[in-house]
CSV table of C-alpha atoms and ligand atoms in Angstrom, one decimal:
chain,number,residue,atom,x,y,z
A,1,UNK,CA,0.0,0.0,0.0
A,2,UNK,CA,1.5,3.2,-1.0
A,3,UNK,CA,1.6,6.2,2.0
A,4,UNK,CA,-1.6,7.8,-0.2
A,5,UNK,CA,-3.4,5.1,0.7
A,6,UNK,CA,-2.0,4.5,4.0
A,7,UNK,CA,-3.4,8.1,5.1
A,8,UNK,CA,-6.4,7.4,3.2
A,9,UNK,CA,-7.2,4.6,4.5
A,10,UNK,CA,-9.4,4.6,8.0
A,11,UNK,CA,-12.2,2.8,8.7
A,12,UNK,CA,-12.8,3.7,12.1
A,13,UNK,CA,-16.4,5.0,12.6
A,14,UNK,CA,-17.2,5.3,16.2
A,15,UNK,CA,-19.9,6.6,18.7
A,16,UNK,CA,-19.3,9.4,20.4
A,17,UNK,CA,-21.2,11.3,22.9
A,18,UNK,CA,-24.3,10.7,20.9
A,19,UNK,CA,-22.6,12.2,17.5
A,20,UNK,CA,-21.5,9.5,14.7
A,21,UNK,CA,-18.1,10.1,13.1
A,22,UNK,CA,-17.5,10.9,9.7
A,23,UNK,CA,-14.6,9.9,7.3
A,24,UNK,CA,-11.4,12.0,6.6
A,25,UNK,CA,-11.2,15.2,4.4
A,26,UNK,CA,-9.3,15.7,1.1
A,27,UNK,CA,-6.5,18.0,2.6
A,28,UNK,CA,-5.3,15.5,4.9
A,29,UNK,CA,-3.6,13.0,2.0
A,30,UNK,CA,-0.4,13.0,1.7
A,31,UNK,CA,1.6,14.4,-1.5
A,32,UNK,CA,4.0,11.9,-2.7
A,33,UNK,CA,4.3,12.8,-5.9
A,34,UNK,CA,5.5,16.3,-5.1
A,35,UNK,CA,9.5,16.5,-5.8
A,36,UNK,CA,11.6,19.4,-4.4
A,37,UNK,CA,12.9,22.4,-6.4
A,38,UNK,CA,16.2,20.5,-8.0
A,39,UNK,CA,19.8,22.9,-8.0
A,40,UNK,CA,20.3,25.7,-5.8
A,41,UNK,CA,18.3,26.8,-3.2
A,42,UNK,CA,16.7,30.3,-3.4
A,43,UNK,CA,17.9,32.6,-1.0
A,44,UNK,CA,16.4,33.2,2.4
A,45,UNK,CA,15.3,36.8,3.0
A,46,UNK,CA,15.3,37.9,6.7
A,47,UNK,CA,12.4,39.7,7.8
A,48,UNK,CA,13.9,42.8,9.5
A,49,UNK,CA,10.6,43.6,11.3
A,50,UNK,CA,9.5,40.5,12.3
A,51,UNK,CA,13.1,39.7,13.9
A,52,UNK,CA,12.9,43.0,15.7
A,53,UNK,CA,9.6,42.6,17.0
A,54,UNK,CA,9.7,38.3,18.2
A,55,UNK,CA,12.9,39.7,19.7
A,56,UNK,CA,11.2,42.7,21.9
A,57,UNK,CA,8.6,40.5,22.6
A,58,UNK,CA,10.6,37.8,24.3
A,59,UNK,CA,12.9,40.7,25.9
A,60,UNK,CA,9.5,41.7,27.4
A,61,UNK,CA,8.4,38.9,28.5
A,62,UNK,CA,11.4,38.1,30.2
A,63,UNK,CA,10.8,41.1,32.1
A,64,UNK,CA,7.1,39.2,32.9
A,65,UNK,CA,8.7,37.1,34.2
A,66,UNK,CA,10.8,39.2,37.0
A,67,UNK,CA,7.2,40.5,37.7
A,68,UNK,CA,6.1,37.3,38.6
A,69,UNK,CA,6.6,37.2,42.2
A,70,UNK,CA,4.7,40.7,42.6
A,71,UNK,CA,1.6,39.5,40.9
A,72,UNK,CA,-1.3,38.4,43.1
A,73,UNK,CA,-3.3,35.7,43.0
A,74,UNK,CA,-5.7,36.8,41.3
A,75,UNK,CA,-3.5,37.7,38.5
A,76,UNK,CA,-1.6,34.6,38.5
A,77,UNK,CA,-5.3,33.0,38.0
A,78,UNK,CA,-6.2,35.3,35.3
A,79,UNK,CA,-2.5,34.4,33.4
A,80,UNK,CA,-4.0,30.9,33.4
A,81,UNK,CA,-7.4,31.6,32.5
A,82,UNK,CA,-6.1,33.6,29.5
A,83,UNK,CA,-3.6,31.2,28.7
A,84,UNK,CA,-6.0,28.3,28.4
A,85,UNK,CA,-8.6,30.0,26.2
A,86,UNK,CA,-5.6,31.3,23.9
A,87,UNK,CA,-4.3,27.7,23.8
A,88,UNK,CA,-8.0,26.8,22.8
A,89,UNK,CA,-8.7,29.4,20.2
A,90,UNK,CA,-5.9,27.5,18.4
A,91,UNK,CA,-5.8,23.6,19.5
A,92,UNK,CA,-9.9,23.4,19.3
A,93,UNK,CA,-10.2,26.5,16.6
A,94,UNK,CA,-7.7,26.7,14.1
A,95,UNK,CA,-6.3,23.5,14.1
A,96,UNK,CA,-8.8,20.7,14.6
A,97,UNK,CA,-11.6,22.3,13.4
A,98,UNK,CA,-11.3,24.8,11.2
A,99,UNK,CA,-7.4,22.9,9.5
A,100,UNK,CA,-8.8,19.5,10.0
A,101,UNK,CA,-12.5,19.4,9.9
A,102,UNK,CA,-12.6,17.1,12.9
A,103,UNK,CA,-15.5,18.1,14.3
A,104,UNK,CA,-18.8,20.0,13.7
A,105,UNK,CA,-18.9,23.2,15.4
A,106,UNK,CA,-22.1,25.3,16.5
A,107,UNK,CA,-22.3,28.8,15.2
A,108,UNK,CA,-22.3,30.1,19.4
A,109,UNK,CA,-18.7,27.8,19.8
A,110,UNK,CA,-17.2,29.0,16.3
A,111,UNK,CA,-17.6,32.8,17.4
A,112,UNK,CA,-16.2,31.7,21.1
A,113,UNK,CA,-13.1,29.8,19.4
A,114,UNK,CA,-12.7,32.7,16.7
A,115,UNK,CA,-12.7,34.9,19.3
A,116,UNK,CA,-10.2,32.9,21.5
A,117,UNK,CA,-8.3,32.9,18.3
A,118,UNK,CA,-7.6,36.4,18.0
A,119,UNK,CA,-6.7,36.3,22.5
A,120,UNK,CA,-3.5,33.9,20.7
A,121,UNK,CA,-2.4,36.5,17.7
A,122,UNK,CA,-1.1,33.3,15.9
A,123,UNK,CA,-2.4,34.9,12.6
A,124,UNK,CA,-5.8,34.7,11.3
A,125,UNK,CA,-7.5,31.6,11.5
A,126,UNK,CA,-8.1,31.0,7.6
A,127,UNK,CA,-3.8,31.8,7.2
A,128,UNK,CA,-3.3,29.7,10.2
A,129,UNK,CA,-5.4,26.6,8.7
A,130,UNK,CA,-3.9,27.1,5.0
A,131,UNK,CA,-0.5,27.2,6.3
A,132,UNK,CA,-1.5,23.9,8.2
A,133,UNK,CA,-3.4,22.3,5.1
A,134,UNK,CA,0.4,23.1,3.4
A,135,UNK,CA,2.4,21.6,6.2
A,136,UNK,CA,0.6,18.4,6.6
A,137,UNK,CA,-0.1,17.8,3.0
A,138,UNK,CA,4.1,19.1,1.9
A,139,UNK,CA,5.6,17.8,5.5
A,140,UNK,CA,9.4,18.4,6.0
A,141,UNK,CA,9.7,19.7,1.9
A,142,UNK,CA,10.6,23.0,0.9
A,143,UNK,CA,6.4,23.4,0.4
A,144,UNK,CA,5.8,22.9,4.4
A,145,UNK,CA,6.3,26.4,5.9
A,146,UNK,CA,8.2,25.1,9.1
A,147,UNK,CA,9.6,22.7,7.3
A,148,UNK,CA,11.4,20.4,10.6
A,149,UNK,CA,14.7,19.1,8.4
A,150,UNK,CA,15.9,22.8,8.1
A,151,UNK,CA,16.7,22.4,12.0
A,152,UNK,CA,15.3,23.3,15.0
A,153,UNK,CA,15.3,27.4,15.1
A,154,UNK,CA,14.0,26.9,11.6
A,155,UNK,CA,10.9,24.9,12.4
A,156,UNK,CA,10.7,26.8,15.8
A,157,UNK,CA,10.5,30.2,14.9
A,158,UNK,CA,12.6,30.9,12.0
A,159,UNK,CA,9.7,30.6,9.5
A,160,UNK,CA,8.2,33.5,11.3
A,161,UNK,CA,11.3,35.6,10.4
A,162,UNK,CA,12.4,34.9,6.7
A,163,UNK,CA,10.4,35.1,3.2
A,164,UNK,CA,8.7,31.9,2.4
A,165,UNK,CA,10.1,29.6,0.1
A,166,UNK,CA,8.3,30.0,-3.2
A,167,UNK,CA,6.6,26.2,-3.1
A,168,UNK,CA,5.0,27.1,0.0
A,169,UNK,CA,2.8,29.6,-2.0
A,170,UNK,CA,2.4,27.7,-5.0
A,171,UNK,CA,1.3,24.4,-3.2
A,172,UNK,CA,-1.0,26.4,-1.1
A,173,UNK,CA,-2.7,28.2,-3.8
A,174,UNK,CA,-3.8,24.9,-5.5
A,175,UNK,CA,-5.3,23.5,-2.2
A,176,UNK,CA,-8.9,23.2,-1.7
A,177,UNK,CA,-9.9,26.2,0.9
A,178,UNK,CA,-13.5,26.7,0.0
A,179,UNK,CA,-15.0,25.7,3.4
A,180,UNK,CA,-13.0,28.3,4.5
A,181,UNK,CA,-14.3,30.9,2.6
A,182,UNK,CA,-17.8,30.0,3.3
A,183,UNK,CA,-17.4,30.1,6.9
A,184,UNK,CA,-18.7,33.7,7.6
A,185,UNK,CA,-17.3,33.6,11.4
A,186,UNK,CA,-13.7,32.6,9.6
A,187,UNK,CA,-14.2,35.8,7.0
A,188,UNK,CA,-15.5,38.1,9.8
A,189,UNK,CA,-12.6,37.6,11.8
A,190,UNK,CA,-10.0,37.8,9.2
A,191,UNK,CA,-11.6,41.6,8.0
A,192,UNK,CA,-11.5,42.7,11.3
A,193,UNK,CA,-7.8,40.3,12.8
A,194,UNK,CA,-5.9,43.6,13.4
A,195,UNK,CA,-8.9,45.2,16.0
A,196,UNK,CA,-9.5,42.8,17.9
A,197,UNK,CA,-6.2,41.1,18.8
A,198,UNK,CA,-5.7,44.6,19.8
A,199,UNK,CA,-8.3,44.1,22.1
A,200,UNK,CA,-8.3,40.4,22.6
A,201,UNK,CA,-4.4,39.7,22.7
A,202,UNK,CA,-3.2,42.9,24.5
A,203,UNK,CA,-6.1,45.1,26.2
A,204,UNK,CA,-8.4,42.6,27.6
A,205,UNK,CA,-6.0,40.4,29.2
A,206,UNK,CA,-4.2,43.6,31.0
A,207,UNK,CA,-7.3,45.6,31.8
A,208,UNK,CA,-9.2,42.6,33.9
A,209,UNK,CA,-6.4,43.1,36.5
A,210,UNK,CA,-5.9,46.5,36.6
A,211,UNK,CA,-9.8,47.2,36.6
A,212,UNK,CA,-11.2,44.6,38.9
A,213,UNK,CA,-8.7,44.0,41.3
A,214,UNK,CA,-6.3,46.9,41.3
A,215,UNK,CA,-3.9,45.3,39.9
A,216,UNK,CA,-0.7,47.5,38.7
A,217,UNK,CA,-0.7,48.1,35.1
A,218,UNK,CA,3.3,47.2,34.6
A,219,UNK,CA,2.4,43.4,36.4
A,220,UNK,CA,-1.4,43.3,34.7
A,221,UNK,CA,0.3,44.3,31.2
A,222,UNK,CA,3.3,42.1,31.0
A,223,UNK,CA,2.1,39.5,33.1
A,224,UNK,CA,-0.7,38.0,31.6
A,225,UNK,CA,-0.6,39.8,28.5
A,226,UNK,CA,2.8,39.6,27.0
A,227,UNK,CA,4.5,37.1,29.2
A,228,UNK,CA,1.3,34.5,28.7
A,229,UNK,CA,1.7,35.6,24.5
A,230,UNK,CA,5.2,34.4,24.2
A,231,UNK,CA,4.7,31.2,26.4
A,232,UNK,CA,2.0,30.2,24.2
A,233,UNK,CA,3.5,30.7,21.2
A,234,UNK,CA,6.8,29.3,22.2
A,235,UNK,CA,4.4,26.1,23.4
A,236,UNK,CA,2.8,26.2,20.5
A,237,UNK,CA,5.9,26.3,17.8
A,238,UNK,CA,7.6,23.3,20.0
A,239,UNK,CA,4.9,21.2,18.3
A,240,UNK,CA,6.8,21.9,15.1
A,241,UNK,CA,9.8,22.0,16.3
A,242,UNK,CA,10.6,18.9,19.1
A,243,UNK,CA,7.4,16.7,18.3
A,244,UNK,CA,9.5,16.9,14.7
A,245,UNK,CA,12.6,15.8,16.0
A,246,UNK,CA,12.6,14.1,19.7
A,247,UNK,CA,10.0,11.2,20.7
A,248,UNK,CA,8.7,7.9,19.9
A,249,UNK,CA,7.1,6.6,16.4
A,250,UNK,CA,4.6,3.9,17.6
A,251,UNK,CA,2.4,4.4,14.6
A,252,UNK,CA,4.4,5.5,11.5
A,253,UNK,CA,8.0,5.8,11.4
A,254,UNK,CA,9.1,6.1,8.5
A,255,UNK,CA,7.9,9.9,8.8
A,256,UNK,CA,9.3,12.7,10.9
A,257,UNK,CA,6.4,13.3,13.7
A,258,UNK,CA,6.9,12.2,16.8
A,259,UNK,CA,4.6,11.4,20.4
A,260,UNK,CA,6.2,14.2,22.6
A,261,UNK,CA,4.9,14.1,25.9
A,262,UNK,CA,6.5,17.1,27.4
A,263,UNK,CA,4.8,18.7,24.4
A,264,UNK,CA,1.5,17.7,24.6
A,265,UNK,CA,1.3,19.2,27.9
A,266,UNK,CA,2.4,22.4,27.4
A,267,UNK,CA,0.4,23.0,24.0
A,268,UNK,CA,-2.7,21.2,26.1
A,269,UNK,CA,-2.6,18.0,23.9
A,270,UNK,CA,-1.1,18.6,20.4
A,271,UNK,CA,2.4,16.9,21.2
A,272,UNK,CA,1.2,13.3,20.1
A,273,UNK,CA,2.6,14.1,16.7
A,274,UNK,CA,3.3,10.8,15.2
A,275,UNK,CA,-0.1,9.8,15.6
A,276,UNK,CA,-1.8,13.3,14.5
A,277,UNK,CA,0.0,13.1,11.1
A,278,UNK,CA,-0.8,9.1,10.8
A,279,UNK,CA,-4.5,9.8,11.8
A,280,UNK,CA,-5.2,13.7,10.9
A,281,UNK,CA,-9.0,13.6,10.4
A,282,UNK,CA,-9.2,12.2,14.3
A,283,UNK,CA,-10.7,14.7,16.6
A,284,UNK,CA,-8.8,13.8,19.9
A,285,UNK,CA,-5.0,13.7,18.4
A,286,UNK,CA,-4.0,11.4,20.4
A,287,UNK,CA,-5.2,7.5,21.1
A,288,UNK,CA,-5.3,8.3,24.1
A,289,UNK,CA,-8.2,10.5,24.7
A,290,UNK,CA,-8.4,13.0,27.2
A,291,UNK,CA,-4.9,11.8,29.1
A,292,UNK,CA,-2.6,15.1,28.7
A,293,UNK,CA,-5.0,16.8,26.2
A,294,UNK,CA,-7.3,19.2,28.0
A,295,UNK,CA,-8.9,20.1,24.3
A,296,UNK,CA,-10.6,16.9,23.6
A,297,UNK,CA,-11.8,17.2,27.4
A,298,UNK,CA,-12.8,21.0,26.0
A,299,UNK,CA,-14.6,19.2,22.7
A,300,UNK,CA,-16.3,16.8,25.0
A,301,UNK,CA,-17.7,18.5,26.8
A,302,UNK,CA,-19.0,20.7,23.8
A,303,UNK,CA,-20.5,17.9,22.6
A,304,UNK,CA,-22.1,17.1,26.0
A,305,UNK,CA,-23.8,20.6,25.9
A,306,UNK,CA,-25.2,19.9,22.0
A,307,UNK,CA,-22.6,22.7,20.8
A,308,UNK,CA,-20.6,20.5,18.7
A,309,UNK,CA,-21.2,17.1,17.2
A,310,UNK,CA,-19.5,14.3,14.5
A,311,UNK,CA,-16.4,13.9,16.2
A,312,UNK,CA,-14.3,12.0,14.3
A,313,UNK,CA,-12.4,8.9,15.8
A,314,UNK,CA,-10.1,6.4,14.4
A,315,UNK,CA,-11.3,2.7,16.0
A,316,UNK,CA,-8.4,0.8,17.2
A,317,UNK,CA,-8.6,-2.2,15.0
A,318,UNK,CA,-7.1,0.5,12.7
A,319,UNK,CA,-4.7,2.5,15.2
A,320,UNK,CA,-3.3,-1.4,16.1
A,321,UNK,CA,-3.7,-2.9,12.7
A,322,UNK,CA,-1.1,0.3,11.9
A,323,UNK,CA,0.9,0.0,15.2
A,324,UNK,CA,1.9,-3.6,13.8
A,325,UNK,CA,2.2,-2.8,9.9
A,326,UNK,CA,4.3,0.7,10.3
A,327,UNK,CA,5.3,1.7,14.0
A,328,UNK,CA,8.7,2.1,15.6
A,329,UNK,CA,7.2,-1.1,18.3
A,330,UNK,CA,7.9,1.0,21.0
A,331,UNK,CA,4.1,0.5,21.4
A,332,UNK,CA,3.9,3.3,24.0
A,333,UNK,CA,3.2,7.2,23.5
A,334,UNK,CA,5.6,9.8,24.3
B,1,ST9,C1,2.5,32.1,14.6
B,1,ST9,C2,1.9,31.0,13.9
B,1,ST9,O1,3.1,32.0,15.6
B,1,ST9,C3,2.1,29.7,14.5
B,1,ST9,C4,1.6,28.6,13.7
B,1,ST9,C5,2.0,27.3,14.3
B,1,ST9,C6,1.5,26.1,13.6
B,1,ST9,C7,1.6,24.9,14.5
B,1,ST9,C8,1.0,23.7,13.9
B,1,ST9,C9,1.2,22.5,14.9
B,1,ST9,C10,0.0,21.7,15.1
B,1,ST9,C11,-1.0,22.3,15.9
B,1,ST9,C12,-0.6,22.5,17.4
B,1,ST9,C13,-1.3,23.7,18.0
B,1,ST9,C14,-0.7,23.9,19.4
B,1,ST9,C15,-1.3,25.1,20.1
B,1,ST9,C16,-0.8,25.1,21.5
B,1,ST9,C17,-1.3,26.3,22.3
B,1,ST9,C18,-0.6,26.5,23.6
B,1,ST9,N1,-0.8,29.1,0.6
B,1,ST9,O2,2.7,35.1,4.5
B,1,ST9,P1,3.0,36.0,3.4
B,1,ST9,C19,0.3,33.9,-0.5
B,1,ST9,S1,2.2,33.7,14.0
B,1,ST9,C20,-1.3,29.9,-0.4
B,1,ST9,O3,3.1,37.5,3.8
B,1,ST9,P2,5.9,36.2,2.8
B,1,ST9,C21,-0.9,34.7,-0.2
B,1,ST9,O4,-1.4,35.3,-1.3
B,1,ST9,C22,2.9,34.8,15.2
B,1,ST9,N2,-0.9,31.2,-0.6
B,1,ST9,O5,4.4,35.6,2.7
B,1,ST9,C23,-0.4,35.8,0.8
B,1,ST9,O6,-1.2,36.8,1.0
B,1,ST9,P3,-2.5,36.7,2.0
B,1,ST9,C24,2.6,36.2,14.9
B,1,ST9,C25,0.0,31.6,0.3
B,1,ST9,O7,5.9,37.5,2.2
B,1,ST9,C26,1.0,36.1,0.1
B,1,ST9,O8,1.4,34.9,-0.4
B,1,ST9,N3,2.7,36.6,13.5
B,1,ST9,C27,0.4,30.9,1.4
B,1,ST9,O9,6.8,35.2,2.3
B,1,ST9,C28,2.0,36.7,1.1
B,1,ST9,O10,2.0,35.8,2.2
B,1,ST9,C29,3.8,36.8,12.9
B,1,ST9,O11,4.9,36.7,13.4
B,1,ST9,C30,0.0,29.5,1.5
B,1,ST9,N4,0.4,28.7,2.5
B,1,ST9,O12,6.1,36.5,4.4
B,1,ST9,C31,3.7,37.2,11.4
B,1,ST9,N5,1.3,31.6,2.2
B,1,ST9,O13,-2.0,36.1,3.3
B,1,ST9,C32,4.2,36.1,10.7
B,1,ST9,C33,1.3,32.8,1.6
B,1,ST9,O14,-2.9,38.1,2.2
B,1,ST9,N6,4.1,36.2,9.2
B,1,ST9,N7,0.5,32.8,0.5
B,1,ST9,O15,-3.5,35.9,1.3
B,1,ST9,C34,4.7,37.0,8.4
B,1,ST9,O16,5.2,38.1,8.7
B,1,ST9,C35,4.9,36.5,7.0
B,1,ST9,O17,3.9,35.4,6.7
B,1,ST9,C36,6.3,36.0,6.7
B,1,ST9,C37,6.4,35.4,5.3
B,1,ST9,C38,7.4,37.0,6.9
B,1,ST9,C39,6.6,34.8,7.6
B,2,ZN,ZN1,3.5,18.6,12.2
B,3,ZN,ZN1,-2.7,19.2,12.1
């Protein structure tokens, strides 16, 4: 069987919470018959701005992080709080429903994770899933934007800081993003991304503090505004960078991805890699349910309270069927 059909292939309709899952979606295949650019590779261009700012950032939220210790409890609450619904606004949001199509999403829960989107200022959620669509489809080719075998910084937070290699943009404008485009929550928040992450990202997460419990300004702004920001994103970019390099293959290794435990803490269930890019279309990421991964506890219980429905689920006949035919036999996660 070739690694098309491999990804293709799932057969693993289960019941869930009273929803019935659905099969995978076109964007998940895998591209084997894409070959990289042959000869010399263009050359990067380094992103003055973006350097300058990611730097300031994390120079800033350094200085959070002296703050620490003055912040009450309260705050230290709120940091968390804000941290979680960020974290959401991608895991649950951007990535496995809106990039993935995991799930089915009420219109109340897609304004909420749109919304928690913008809190994360990880770009707009329809650039956010078509960079995904790229990576998953192109992984570790010149086409996937954080492409992992350019090294570590690269995949980390490089990416963020050069031009994008030319086959990134010409993969991505032949994928298929029309549910995208129809999604008038994904539209609305894309015309108006710049507003409200000011508000969302920067002046919501500071003002609560200050406003409600007094609060200084220097801990309530750099605290659990730009402290919690770079934490997040740094949690966030380790899924492309470590769960691509350190970890355990139990269900495909003859790709990159790897089960990353310390990761799928931090990013609040996305570190178990290997099996997320063997199984894509499964709404938990993980065989493992809601062990280490807070957002399929957050999707169940959406789907206990009617807001979201057709999870989709991998049965596992097919996870161990694949264990056995393509894992590393370290049969454990992480
Ligand atoms: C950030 C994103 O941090 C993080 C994403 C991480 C993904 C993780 C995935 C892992 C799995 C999930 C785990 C979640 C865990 C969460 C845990 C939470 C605790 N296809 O981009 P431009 C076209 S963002 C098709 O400017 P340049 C398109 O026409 C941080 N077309 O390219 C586009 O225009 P438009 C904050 C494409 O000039 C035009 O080209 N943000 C595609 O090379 C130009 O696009 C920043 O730091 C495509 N794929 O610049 C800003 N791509 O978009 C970062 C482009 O209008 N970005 N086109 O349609 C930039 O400044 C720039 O993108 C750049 C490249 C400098 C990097
Ligand atoms: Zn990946
Ligand atoms: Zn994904």
């Amino acid at each position: 069987m070739t690694q098309t059909e491999t990804l293709n292939h799932h057969d693993g309709t289960q019941q869930f919470g009273g929803a019935v899952a659905e099969t995978s979606t076109v964007e998940d295949v895998f591209d084997d018959s894409y070959k990289e650019t042959e000869g010399p590779k263009p050359p990067m261009t380094l992103v003055w701005r973006n350097i300058t700012l990611m730097s300031l950032l994390h120079v800033t939220a350094l200085y959070g992080l002296v703050l620490l210790p003055s912040a009450s409890v309260a705050t230290l609450a709120w940091t968390a709080v804000c941290y979680f619904i960020s974290a959401l606004g991608v895991t649950a949001g951007a990535h496995r429903l809106w990039s993935h199509r995991s799930y089915k999403a009420s219109f109340p829960l897609r304004v909420f994770l749109a919304l928690a989107n913008s809190m994360a200022f990880q770009n707009d959620v329809y650039e956010w899933a078509r960079d995904h669509r790229v990576h998953h489809k192109y992984s570790e080719t010149d086409a996937d934007p954080h492409n992992a075998t350019r090294g570590f910084f690269f995949a980390h937070v490089g990416w963020l800081m050069v031009r994008k290699h030319p086959d990134v943009i010409e993969k991505g404008t032949k994928l298929e993003l029309s549910d995208l485009k129809a999604d008038k929550v994904v539209m609305f928040q894309r015309r108006h991304y710049k507003l409200s992450v000011v508000l969302l990202c920067f002046f919501v997460p500071m003002f609560v503090p200050w406003y409600f419990w007094g609060e200084s300004f220097a801990v309530a702004y750099f605290v659990p505004g730009l402290l919690r920001y770079a934490v997040m994103l740094n949690a966030t970019w380790l899924v492309n960078s470590a769960a691509h390099i350190w970890g355990n293959r139990p269900y495909d290794n003859t790709i990159n991805p790897r089960e990353n435990r310390l990761v799928a803490f931090s990013a609040i269930g996305e570190g178990f890699h290997n099996y997320h890019h063997t199984f894509p279309f499964d709404y938990a990421t993980s065989e493992f349910g809601c062990k280490l991964n807070l957002t399929t506890a957050f999707i169940n219980t959406m789907c206990f309270l009617g807001l979201a429905k057709d999870l989709k689920r991998v049965s596992k006949e097919v996870i161990t069927a694949r264990r056995q035919r393509t894992g590393d036999s370290s049969n454990k996660s992480g």
